[in-house]
Amino acid sequence: MLNEQEIQRREGLKELRQLGINPYPAELFEVNAHAKQIKDNFKEGSTEFQSVSLAGRIMSKRIMGSASFAELQDASGRIQVYIARDEIAPGEDKTLYNTVFKKILDIGDFIGVNGYAFLTKTGEISVHVSSLTVLSKSLKPLPVVKRDEEGHVYDGFTDPEMRYRQRYVDLTVNPEFKNIFITRSRLISTMRQYFDSHGWLEVETPILQAVHGGAAARPFNTHHNTLDMPLFLRIANELYLKRLIVAGFDGVYEFGKMFRNEGMDRTHNPEFTSMEIYVAYKDYKWMMTMTEEVIEKVALSLHGTTKVQAWGNEIDFKGPYERLSMYGSIEKYTGIDVSKMDETQLREVCHKLSIEIDDTMGKGKLVDAIFGEKVEHLLIQPTFITDYPIEMTPLAKKHRTEEGLVERFELFVNGKEIANAYSELNDPIDQRERFEEQLKLAARGDDEAMAMDEDFLRSLEYGMPPTAGLGIGIDRLTMLMTNQSTIQEVLFFPQMRPEKKVSASTDEDFVALGVPSEWVQVIRKMGFNTTEDFKAANPNKVFNDMGGLKKKMKLDIKNPSLEEVKNWFV
């Protein structure tokens, strides 16, 4: 059911067409200037910006008879435009100003204007419009976000679920959030430039995979109809990138989407972006130094300093970072040495520390559970956790000196893992044995265990040089670099639960709240189609709007008192 504003906008759309104005023209509109460019560079008396053409949304209108002001918002920001009737409608027909601009065009509509920059009497840089073109008529009203002169926001579009679900509205009325995504883009560009400067090749690998591998995670399943075979959305791109090292490339990297059929929370989205890089003839110690370099470079590029504010902490990304072994970190923060314990002893430790576990968990997952509960959240400054139990990492090379460990590190910042790296396993016989151990875990019910990948094993049998590999979570790194506490803030379109379709309430439903039957039509005109939406409104605002709408609708009904209206919301 359309509300009053939506009905009015559709009537305006019809009226534009009746006037012979296409509300959605196909022709291009030539733009040669942007709002920020004009505001940053125009000087009074300058000959610059004397023939500008810009386009954007109308974000406010101030009608003042034969001349008016409006605020235009383009991709760079907002600028005031001055529109005089006799300028945009120089002949006798003043329809473009009197009807189109004053009555039909609404907040949110796109227009293009030509004119020149000038300074108003109050000193505001503006554009004096000489011609106006309708570019797109909006049929839904934007939320009204009020800002004072200091930029403070009132009545903002702030509900997180609405913002994430309708990002197109969010970034229109809250344009400051665009900076998060601009920063994200610059972050990726900085990393790409660093890798390219070393001669490493950016590649693309399959998203649809016949075998899910490269990580311990539950995959999304799909089916290829023509080939009549099951496929998986990749949980990692590791095994394909290592095939390219076998093929003879010295270094390959990929920025790509990964998909894991797991839970969602403040730091997890089932679809996420990862950067993975593999460099031949290197090891995990070299990779730690390279990781420090690239992340320090990112911080400097984005902030001009290695010190970044994130979640209430000042994080210094200047290397070198602290390095702790997995077992050493557990002993440091719990006082318990678990390095020589078997599965039974680890289970006893988990029970002693009140850590929830289940029967499917092997030694590796038990160690990981202790670390996750008792250590991870304490790692605020960048810290490398190194030398993991072999059971935790089926794809990493055995430690060169420590029995039962592998050459692996994870980088933790602000209590969250943002990078994971190995000295890559290149022994095909050892790799097969590791995969077989994973199959045993799967038989015990571990739905995150890796599958056997015979083609990958075949590639290793042709020989892979010593290689270091690294994966960095781009979403989490962006969270740190933009001081955002939830992953949803750094994703344009995070995964959401299905949107609830709410059925419109009946007149009787409103009457049951105490609304007199003769006032229900007014309530509906105000845009309230459900009692839930109505009860979420501000009673004082409803009371004030009811009086104005009653007058507009020319209704002869008795006004309720403010106290009566407030009782409807109890």
Coordinates of C-alpha atoms in Angstrom, one line a residue:
M1 CA 0.0 0.0 0.0
L2 CA 1.4 3.4 -1.0
N3 CA 1.6 6.2 1.5
E4 CA 0.6 9.8 0.7
Q5 CA 4.1 10.9 -0.4
E6 CA 4.5 7.9 -2.7
I7 CA 1.1 8.7 -4.3
Q8 CA 2.0 12.3 -4.7
R9 CA 5.3 11.4 -6.4
R10 CA 3.5 9.1 -8.9
E11 CA 1.1 11.9 -9.6
G12 CA 4.1 14.2 -10.3
L13 CA 5.6 11.5 -12.6
K14 CA 2.3 11.4 -14.6
E15 CA 2.2 15.2 -14.7
L16 CA 5.8 15.4 -16.0
R17 CA 4.9 13.1 -18.9
Q18 CA 1.8 15.2 -19.6
L19 CA 4.0 18.2 -19.9
G20 CA 6.1 16.4 -22.5
I21 CA 9.1 16.0 -20.1
N22 CA 10.7 12.5 -20.0
P23 CA 11.3 11.8 -16.3
Y24 CA 13.9 9.2 -17.3
P25 CA 15.7 10.6 -20.4
A26 CA 18.1 8.4 -22.4
E27 CA 20.4 11.2 -23.4
L28 CA 23.7 11.7 -21.6
F29 CA 24.1 14.7 -19.5
E30 CA 27.6 16.2 -19.8
V31 CA 29.2 16.9 -16.4
N32 CA 32.3 19.1 -16.2
A33 CA 32.4 19.9 -12.5
H34 CA 31.7 18.5 -9.1
A35 CA 30.4 20.1 -5.9
K36 CA 33.7 19.6 -3.9
Q37 CA 35.8 20.8 -6.8
I38 CA 33.9 24.1 -7.0
K39 CA 33.8 24.6 -3.2
D40 CA 37.5 23.9 -2.7
N41 CA 38.8 26.0 -5.6
F42 CA 36.4 28.9 -6.4
K43 CA 37.5 32.4 -5.5
E44 CA 35.3 35.5 -5.8
G45 CA 36.3 37.4 -9.0
S46 CA 37.9 34.3 -10.5
T47 CA 37.3 33.4 -14.1
E48 CA 37.2 29.7 -13.2
F49 CA 33.9 27.8 -13.0
Q50 CA 32.0 30.4 -15.1
S51 CA 30.5 27.6 -17.3
V52 CA 29.8 24.6 -15.1
S53 CA 27.6 21.6 -15.7
L54 CA 26.9 19.4 -12.7
A55 CA 24.3 16.8 -11.8
G56 CA 23.0 15.2 -8.6
R57 CA 20.1 14.7 -6.2
I58 CA 18.0 17.5 -4.8
M59 CA 18.5 17.3 -1.0
S60 CA 16.7 20.4 0.0
K61 CA 14.6 23.2 -1.5
R62 CA 13.9 26.7 -0.3
I63 CA 11.2 28.3 -2.4
M64 CA 11.1 32.1 -2.4
G65 CA 8.8 33.3 -5.0
S66 CA 10.4 33.9 -8.4
A67 CA 13.8 32.7 -7.2
S68 CA 14.7 29.7 -5.0
F69 CA 17.7 27.9 -3.5
A70 CA 18.2 24.1 -3.6
E71 CA 21.0 21.9 -2.3
L72 CA 22.4 19.5 -4.9
Q73 CA 24.4 16.4 -3.8
D74 CA 26.7 14.6 -6.2
A75 CA 29.3 11.9 -5.6
S76 CA 31.8 14.5 -4.1
G77 CA 29.4 16.3 -1.7
R78 CA 26.8 19.0 -1.6
I79 CA 26.6 22.5 -3.1
Q80 CA 23.9 25.2 -3.1
V81 CA 22.3 26.1 -6.4
Y82 CA 20.4 29.4 -7.1
I83 CA 17.4 29.0 -9.4
A84 CA 15.7 32.1 -10.8
R85 CA 12.4 31.7 -12.7
D86 CA 13.4 34.0 -15.6
E87 CA 16.8 32.3 -16.0
I88 CA 15.6 28.8 -16.5
A89 CA 12.3 29.8 -18.2
P90 CA 13.3 33.0 -20.2
G91 CA 10.2 33.1 -22.4
E92 CA 6.6 33.6 -21.5
D93 CA 6.1 29.9 -20.5
K94 CA 7.2 29.7 -16.9
T95 CA 6.1 26.1 -16.5
L96 CA 9.6 24.7 -15.9
Y97 CA 10.0 26.9 -12.8
N98 CA 6.4 27.5 -11.5
T99 CA 5.2 23.9 -12.0
V100 CA 8.2 21.5 -12.5
F101 CA 10.7 22.9 -10.1
K102 CA 8.4 24.4 -7.4
K103 CA 5.7 21.7 -7.4
I104 CA 6.7 18.5 -9.0
L105 CA 10.4 18.0 -8.2
D106 CA 10.9 16.4 -4.8
I107 CA 13.8 15.8 -2.4
G108 CA 15.7 12.9 -3.9
D109 CA 15.1 13.7 -7.6
F110 CA 18.1 13.8 -9.9
I111 CA 18.6 17.0 -12.0
G112 CA 21.3 18.4 -14.1
V113 CA 22.1 22.1 -14.1
N114 CA 24.3 24.5 -16.2
G115 CA 25.4 27.8 -14.8
Y116 CA 28.3 29.6 -13.1
A117 CA 29.8 29.7 -9.6
F118 CA 29.3 32.8 -7.5
L119 CA 29.4 33.9 -3.9
T120 CA 26.0 34.8 -2.2
K121 CA 25.6 37.8 0.1
T122 CA 26.1 35.5 3.1
G123 CA 29.4 34.3 1.6
E124 CA 28.3 30.8 0.5
I125 CA 29.8 29.4 -2.7
S126 CA 26.9 28.5 -5.0
V127 CA 26.0 27.9 -8.6
H128 CA 23.7 30.3 -10.4
V129 CA 21.6 28.1 -12.7
S130 CA 20.9 29.1 -16.3
S131 CA 19.3 25.8 -17.4
L132 CA 17.8 22.8 -15.6
T133 CA 17.2 19.3 -16.9
V134 CA 15.1 16.6 -15.1
L135 CA 17.3 13.4 -15.1
S136 CA 15.4 11.0 -12.8
K137 CA 12.2 11.2 -10.7
S138 CA 12.3 9.3 -7.4
L139 CA 9.1 7.6 -6.3
K140 CA 10.0 6.9 -2.7
P141 CA 10.9 9.7 -0.2
L142 CA 14.3 9.7 1.3
P143 CA 14.5 9.7 5.1
V144 CA 14.9 13.2 6.5
V145 CA 18.2 13.6 8.2
K146 CA 18.6 16.9 9.9
R147 CA 22.1 18.5 10.4
D148 CA 22.9 21.7 12.2
E149 CA 25.6 24.2 11.2
E150 CA 28.3 22.2 13.1
G151 CA 27.3 19.0 11.2
H152 CA 25.6 17.3 14.1
V153 CA 22.9 14.8 12.9
Y154 CA 19.3 14.7 14.3
D155 CA 16.6 12.2 13.3
G156 CA 19.2 10.3 11.3
F157 CA 18.8 7.1 9.3
T158 CA 20.6 5.1 11.9
D159 CA 18.9 1.7 12.4
P160 CA 21.7 -0.8 11.5
E161 CA 19.4 -3.3 9.8
M162 CA 17.8 -0.7 7.6
R163 CA 21.1 0.8 6.8
Y164 CA 22.7 -2.5 5.8
R165 CA 19.6 -3.7 3.9
Q166 CA 19.1 -0.5 2.1
R167 CA 22.7 0.7 1.6
Y168 CA 21.6 2.8 -1.4
V169 CA 19.5 4.9 1.0
D170 CA 22.2 4.8 3.7
L171 CA 25.0 6.2 1.5
T172 CA 22.6 8.9 0.1
V173 CA 21.5 10.4 3.4
N174 CA 24.7 9.4 5.3
P175 CA 27.4 10.2 2.7
E176 CA 30.1 10.3 5.4
F177 CA 30.0 6.5 5.4
K178 CA 31.2 6.5 1.8
N179 CA 34.7 7.2 3.2
I180 CA 34.8 3.7 4.7
F181 CA 34.5 2.2 1.2
I182 CA 36.8 4.7 -0.4
T183 CA 39.4 3.7 2.2
R184 CA 38.8 0.0 1.6
S185 CA 39.5 0.6 -2.1
R186 CA 42.7 2.5 -1.4
L187 CA 43.8 -0.3 1.0
I188 CA 43.5 -2.9 -1.7
S189 CA 45.2 -0.6 -4.2
T190 CA 48.1 -0.1 -1.9
M191 CA 48.6 -3.8 -1.3
R192 CA 48.3 -4.5 -5.1
Q193 CA 51.0 -1.8 -5.8
Y194 CA 53.3 -3.4 -3.3
F195 CA 52.9 -6.9 -4.7
D196 CA 53.2 -5.7 -8.3
S197 CA 56.4 -3.7 -7.4
H198 CA 58.0 -7.1 -6.5
G199 CA 57.0 -8.7 -9.8
W200 CA 54.4 -11.0 -8.4
L201 CA 51.5 -11.8 -10.7
E202 CA 47.8 -11.1 -9.9
V203 CA 45.7 -14.1 -11.0
E204 CA 42.1 -15.5 -10.9
T205 CA 41.2 -19.0 -9.7
P206 CA 37.9 -20.9 -9.8
I207 CA 35.1 -20.0 -7.5
L208 CA 33.2 -23.2 -8.3
Q209 CA 35.3 -26.1 -7.2
A210 CA 34.7 -29.9 -7.4
V211 CA 36.6 -30.4 -4.1
H212 CA 36.4 -28.0 -1.2
G213 CA 39.9 -27.5 0.2
G214 CA 42.4 -25.0 1.4
A215 CA 40.8 -24.3 4.8
A216 CA 38.8 -26.0 7.6
A217 CA 35.3 -24.7 7.0
R218 CA 31.8 -25.9 6.0
P219 CA 31.2 -25.1 2.3
F220 CA 28.1 -24.1 0.3
N221 CA 26.9 -26.9 -2.0
T222 CA 25.5 -26.4 -5.5
H223 CA 25.0 -28.5 -8.6
H224 CA 26.0 -28.1 -12.2
N225 CA 23.1 -29.3 -14.4
T226 CA 24.9 -29.9 -17.7
L227 CA 27.7 -31.9 -16.1
D228 CA 25.3 -33.4 -13.5
M229 CA 27.9 -33.0 -10.8
P230 CA 28.0 -31.5 -7.3
L231 CA 30.2 -28.4 -6.9
F232 CA 31.2 -26.2 -4.0
L233 CA 31.6 -22.4 -3.6
R234 CA 35.3 -22.1 -2.7
I235 CA 36.2 -21.8 1.0
A236 CA 39.7 -20.9 -0.1
N237 CA 41.8 -20.4 -3.2
E238 CA 45.0 -21.8 -1.7
L239 CA 45.2 -25.1 -3.6
Y240 CA 44.8 -23.5 -7.0
L241 CA 47.3 -20.8 -6.3
K242 CA 49.9 -23.5 -5.3
R243 CA 49.2 -25.3 -8.5
L244 CA 50.4 -22.1 -10.2
I245 CA 53.6 -22.2 -8.2
V246 CA 54.1 -25.8 -9.5
A247 CA 53.5 -24.4 -13.0
G248 CA 56.6 -22.2 -12.6
F249 CA 55.4 -18.7 -11.4
D250 CA 57.7 -17.3 -8.7
G251 CA 54.9 -15.3 -7.0
V252 CA 51.1 -15.2 -7.5
Y253 CA 48.4 -13.4 -5.6
E254 CA 44.6 -13.0 -5.7
F255 CA 42.0 -10.8 -4.2
G256 CA 38.9 -12.8 -4.2
K257 CA 35.6 -13.8 -2.6
M258 CA 35.4 -16.8 -0.3
F259 CA 32.3 -18.5 0.9
R260 CA 31.8 -20.4 4.2
N261 CA 28.5 -21.8 5.3
E262 CA 28.9 -20.8 8.9
G263 CA 27.5 -18.4 11.5
M264 CA 27.3 -14.6 11.2
D265 CA 28.4 -12.2 13.9
R266 CA 30.2 -8.9 14.2
T267 CA 33.4 -10.2 12.5
H268 CA 32.0 -13.0 10.3
N269 CA 30.0 -12.8 7.1
P270 CA 29.4 -16.0 5.0
E271 CA 30.8 -14.2 1.9
F272 CA 34.1 -12.4 2.6
T273 CA 37.1 -11.0 0.7
S274 CA 40.6 -12.5 1.2
M275 CA 43.9 -11.8 -0.3
E276 CA 46.2 -14.8 -0.7
I277 CA 49.8 -14.7 -2.0
Y278 CA 52.3 -17.5 -2.6
V279 CA 56.0 -16.8 -3.2
A280 CA 58.5 -19.5 -4.2
Y281 CA 61.8 -20.2 -2.4
K282 CA 60.6 -18.4 0.8
D283 CA 59.5 -19.6 4.2
Y284 CA 57.2 -18.4 7.0
K285 CA 59.9 -16.3 8.7
W286 CA 60.4 -14.3 5.5
M287 CA 56.7 -14.0 5.2
M288 CA 56.4 -12.5 8.7
T289 CA 58.7 -9.7 7.6
M290 CA 56.9 -9.1 4.4
T291 CA 53.5 -9.0 6.3
E292 CA 54.9 -6.3 8.6
E293 CA 56.1 -4.3 5.6
V294 CA 52.8 -4.5 3.6
I295 CA 50.6 -3.7 6.5
E296 CA 52.8 -0.8 7.7
K297 CA 52.7 0.5 4.1
V298 CA 48.9 0.3 4.1
A299 CA 48.6 2.3 7.4
L300 CA 51.0 5.0 6.1
S301 CA 49.1 5.3 2.8
L302 CA 45.7 5.6 4.5
H303 CA 46.6 7.6 7.6
G304 CA 50.1 9.1 7.1
T305 CA 51.2 7.3 10.3
T306 CA 51.5 3.8 11.5
K307 CA 49.4 4.6 14.6
V308 CA 45.7 3.9 14.1
Q309 CA 42.7 4.3 16.4
A310 CA 40.6 1.1 16.5
W311 CA 37.9 0.1 18.9
G312 CA 39.2 2.3 21.7
N313 CA 42.8 1.3 21.3
E314 CA 45.7 2.9 19.6
I315 CA 47.3 0.3 17.4
D316 CA 50.8 0.8 16.1
F317 CA 51.4 -1.1 12.8
K318 CA 55.1 -0.3 12.7
G319 CA 57.2 -3.5 12.7
P320 CA 58.6 -5.6 14.1
Y321 CA 55.7 -7.2 15.8
E322 CA 55.8 -9.4 18.9
R323 CA 56.2 -13.1 18.2
L324 CA 54.8 -15.9 20.4
S325 CA 54.5 -19.6 19.8
M326 CA 51.0 -21.1 20.1
Y327 CA 52.0 -23.2 23.1
G328 CA 54.0 -20.3 24.6
S329 CA 51.0 -17.9 24.3
I330 CA 48.7 -20.4 26.1
E331 CA 51.3 -20.8 28.9
K332 CA 51.8 -17.1 29.1
Y333 CA 48.1 -16.3 29.6
T334 CA 46.9 -19.4 31.5
G335 CA 50.0 -20.7 33.3
I336 CA 49.4 -24.1 31.7
D337 CA 51.9 -25.9 29.5
V338 CA 49.8 -27.9 27.0
S339 CA 52.7 -28.7 24.6
K340 CA 53.2 -32.3 25.7
M341 CA 49.5 -33.2 26.4
D342 CA 47.5 -35.8 24.5
E343 CA 43.8 -35.5 23.6
T344 CA 42.6 -36.8 26.9
Q345 CA 44.7 -34.4 28.9
L346 CA 43.6 -31.5 26.7
R347 CA 40.0 -32.4 27.3
E348 CA 40.6 -32.2 31.1
V349 CA 42.2 -28.8 30.7
C350 CA 39.2 -27.6 28.7
H351 CA 36.8 -28.8 31.4
K352 CA 39.0 -27.2 34.1
L353 CA 38.9 -23.8 32.2
S354 CA 35.2 -24.2 31.5
I355 CA 35.7 -24.2 27.8
E356 CA 32.8 -25.8 25.8
I357 CA 33.9 -28.8 23.6
D358 CA 32.4 -31.8 21.9
D359 CA 33.3 -35.4 21.0
T360 CA 34.1 -34.5 17.4
M361 CA 37.1 -32.3 18.3
G362 CA 40.6 -33.7 17.9
K363 CA 43.8 -32.5 19.5
G364 CA 44.2 -29.6 17.1
K365 CA 40.7 -28.2 17.7
L366 CA 41.1 -28.6 21.5
V367 CA 44.3 -26.6 21.5
D368 CA 42.5 -24.0 19.3
A369 CA 39.6 -23.8 21.7
I370 CA 41.9 -23.1 24.6
F371 CA 43.7 -20.4 22.6
G372 CA 40.5 -18.9 21.4
E373 CA 38.9 -18.6 24.8
K374 CA 41.9 -17.6 26.9
V375 CA 44.5 -15.9 24.7
E376 CA 43.1 -14.4 21.5
H377 CA 41.1 -11.5 23.0
L378 CA 44.2 -10.3 24.9
L379 CA 46.3 -9.8 21.8
I380 CA 45.7 -6.1 21.1
Q381 CA 48.9 -4.9 19.5
P382 CA 50.0 -6.7 16.3
T383 CA 51.2 -10.2 17.4
F384 CA 52.4 -13.2 15.4
I385 CA 51.3 -16.5 16.9
T386 CA 53.7 -19.1 15.5
D387 CA 54.4 -22.8 15.4
Y388 CA 51.0 -24.6 15.5
P389 CA 50.3 -28.2 16.4
I390 CA 50.4 -30.4 13.2
E391 CA 46.8 -31.5 13.8
M392 CA 45.6 -27.9 13.3
T393 CA 47.2 -27.3 9.9
P394 CA 47.0 -30.0 7.2
L395 CA 48.6 -27.8 4.6
A396 CA 51.7 -26.5 6.4
K397 CA 55.3 -27.9 6.4
K398 CA 56.5 -29.8 9.5
H399 CA 58.6 -27.6 11.8
R400 CA 62.3 -27.8 11.0
T401 CA 63.3 -28.4 14.6
E402 CA 60.2 -29.0 16.8
E403 CA 58.5 -32.4 16.6
G404 CA 54.7 -32.3 16.3
L405 CA 54.6 -28.6 15.1
V406 CA 54.2 -26.9 11.7
E407 CA 55.7 -23.7 10.4
R408 CA 52.7 -21.5 10.5
F409 CA 51.8 -18.1 11.9
E410 CA 48.7 -16.1 12.4
L411 CA 48.7 -12.3 12.9
F412 CA 46.4 -11.0 15.6
V413 CA 45.4 -7.4 16.1
N414 CA 42.9 -6.1 18.6
G415 CA 42.0 -9.6 19.6
K416 CA 41.1 -10.8 16.1
E417 CA 43.0 -12.8 13.5
I418 CA 43.7 -10.9 10.3
A419 CA 46.4 -13.0 8.6
N420 CA 47.4 -16.6 8.3
A421 CA 50.6 -18.0 6.7
Y422 CA 52.7 -21.2 6.3
S423 CA 55.8 -22.6 5.0
E424 CA 53.8 -24.5 2.5
L425 CA 53.8 -28.3 2.6
N426 CA 55.4 -29.6 -0.7
D427 CA 56.0 -33.2 0.2
P428 CA 53.2 -35.1 -1.7
I429 CA 53.4 -38.2 0.5
D430 CA 53.2 -36.2 3.8
Q431 CA 50.3 -34.2 2.2
R432 CA 48.4 -37.4 1.4
E433 CA 48.8 -38.6 5.0
R434 CA 47.5 -35.3 6.3
F435 CA 44.4 -35.5 4.0
E436 CA 43.8 -39.0 5.3
E437 CA 43.8 -37.7 8.9
Q438 CA 41.3 -35.1 7.8
L439 CA 39.1 -37.9 6.4
K440 CA 39.2 -39.6 9.8
L441 CA 38.0 -36.3 11.5
A442 CA 35.2 -36.1 8.9
A443 CA 34.2 -39.6 9.8
R444 CA 33.9 -38.5 13.5
G445 CA 31.4 -35.8 12.4
D446 CA 33.7 -32.8 11.8
D447 CA 31.9 -31.1 9.0
E448 CA 34.8 -28.6 8.6
A449 CA 37.4 -31.3 7.9
M450 CA 39.2 -31.0 4.5
A451 CA 38.4 -33.4 1.6
M452 CA 40.9 -35.5 -0.3
D453 CA 42.0 -33.5 -3.4
E454 CA 43.7 -36.0 -5.8
D455 CA 44.4 -33.5 -8.5
F456 CA 46.2 -31.2 -6.0
L457 CA 48.3 -34.2 -4.8
R458 CA 49.1 -35.1 -8.4
S459 CA 50.4 -31.5 -8.9
L460 CA 52.7 -31.8 -5.9
E461 CA 54.0 -35.1 -7.3
Y462 CA 55.3 -33.1 -10.3
G463 CA 57.3 -31.0 -7.7
M464 CA 56.6 -27.7 -6.0
P465 CA 59.5 -25.5 -4.8
P466 CA 59.8 -24.4 -1.2
T467 CA 57.1 -21.8 -0.9
A468 CA 55.6 -19.3 1.6
G469 CA 51.9 -18.5 1.5
L470 CA 49.9 -15.8 3.2
G471 CA 46.2 -15.0 3.5
I472 CA 44.9 -11.6 4.8
G473 CA 41.2 -11.0 5.6
I474 CA 40.5 -7.7 3.7
D475 CA 37.2 -7.1 5.6
R476 CA 38.8 -7.3 9.0
L477 CA 41.8 -5.3 8.0
T478 CA 39.5 -2.6 6.7
M479 CA 37.6 -2.7 10.0
L480 CA 40.9 -1.9 11.8
M481 CA 41.9 0.8 9.4
T482 CA 38.5 2.6 9.5
N483 CA 37.8 2.0 13.2
Q484 CA 34.6 0.0 12.6
S485 CA 33.6 -2.6 15.2
T486 CA 31.3 -4.7 12.9
I487 CA 32.1 -6.3 9.6
Q488 CA 28.7 -5.2 8.2
E489 CA 30.0 -1.6 8.2
V490 CA 32.8 -2.4 5.8
L491 CA 30.7 -4.4 3.3
F492 CA 28.5 -2.7 0.8
F493 CA 25.9 -5.4 1.0
P494 CA 26.3 -7.8 4.0
Q495 CA 24.3 -11.0 4.2
M496 CA 21.0 -10.3 6.0
R497 CA 18.2 -12.5 7.3
P498 CA 15.1 -12.6 5.0
E499 CA 13.2 -9.4 5.2
K500 CA 10.0 -9.8 7.0
K501 CA 6.9 -9.1 4.9
V502 CA 4.5 -7.3 7.2
S503 CA 0.8 -7.4 6.3
A504 CA -1.1 -4.2 6.5
S505 CA -3.2 -3.7 9.7
T506 CA -7.0 -3.4 9.4
D507 CA -9.0 -0.4 10.5
E508 CA -10.2 -2.5 13.4
D509 CA -6.5 -3.0 14.5
F510 CA -6.0 0.8 14.8
V511 CA -9.4 1.2 16.6
A512 CA -8.3 -1.5 19.1
L513 CA -5.3 0.8 20.0
G514 CA -7.8 3.5 20.9
V515 CA -7.7 5.5 17.6
P516 CA -11.2 6.8 16.9
S517 CA -12.6 5.2 13.7
E518 CA -12.9 8.6 12.0
W519 CA -9.2 9.3 12.5
V520 CA -8.0 6.0 11.0
Q521 CA -8.0 7.4 7.5
V522 CA -5.8 10.3 8.7
I523 CA -3.4 7.8 10.3
R524 CA -3.2 5.9 7.0
K525 CA -2.6 9.1 5.1
M526 CA 0.4 9.7 7.3
G527 CA 1.9 6.5 6.0
F528 CA 1.2 4.1 8.8
N529 CA 0.0 0.9 7.3
T530 CA 0.7 -1.3 10.3
T531 CA 0.1 -0.8 14.0
E532 CA 3.7 -1.8 14.6
D533 CA 5.0 1.1 12.6
F534 CA 2.5 3.4 14.2
K535 CA 3.5 2.4 17.8
A536 CA 7.1 3.0 16.9
A537 CA 6.4 6.6 16.0
N538 CA 6.8 9.7 18.2
P539 CA 3.4 10.5 19.8
N540 CA 4.1 14.3 19.9
K541 CA 4.9 14.3 16.2
V542 CA 1.9 12.2 15.4
F543 CA -0.3 14.6 17.3
N544 CA 1.1 17.7 15.5
D545 CA 0.9 16.0 12.0
M546 CA -2.7 14.9 12.6
G547 CA -3.9 18.4 13.0
G548 CA -2.1 19.6 9.9
L549 CA -3.4 16.7 7.8
K550 CA -7.0 17.1 9.1
K551 CA -6.9 20.7 7.8
K552 CA -5.4 19.6 4.5
M553 CA -8.0 16.9 4.0
K554 CA -10.8 19.4 5.1
L555 CA -12.3 17.0 7.6
D556 CA -14.9 18.0 10.1
I557 CA -13.9 15.8 13.0
K558 CA -13.0 16.5 16.7
N559 CA -9.3 16.8 17.5
P560 CA -8.1 14.4 20.2
S561 CA -6.0 15.8 23.1
L562 CA -2.3 15.2 23.3
E563 CA -2.9 12.9 26.3
E564 CA -5.5 10.9 24.4
V565 CA -3.0 10.4 21.5
K566 CA -0.3 9.3 24.0
N567 CA -2.6 6.7 25.3
W568 CA -2.7 5.1 21.9
F569 CA 1.0 4.3 22.3
V570 CA 0.8 2.7 25.7

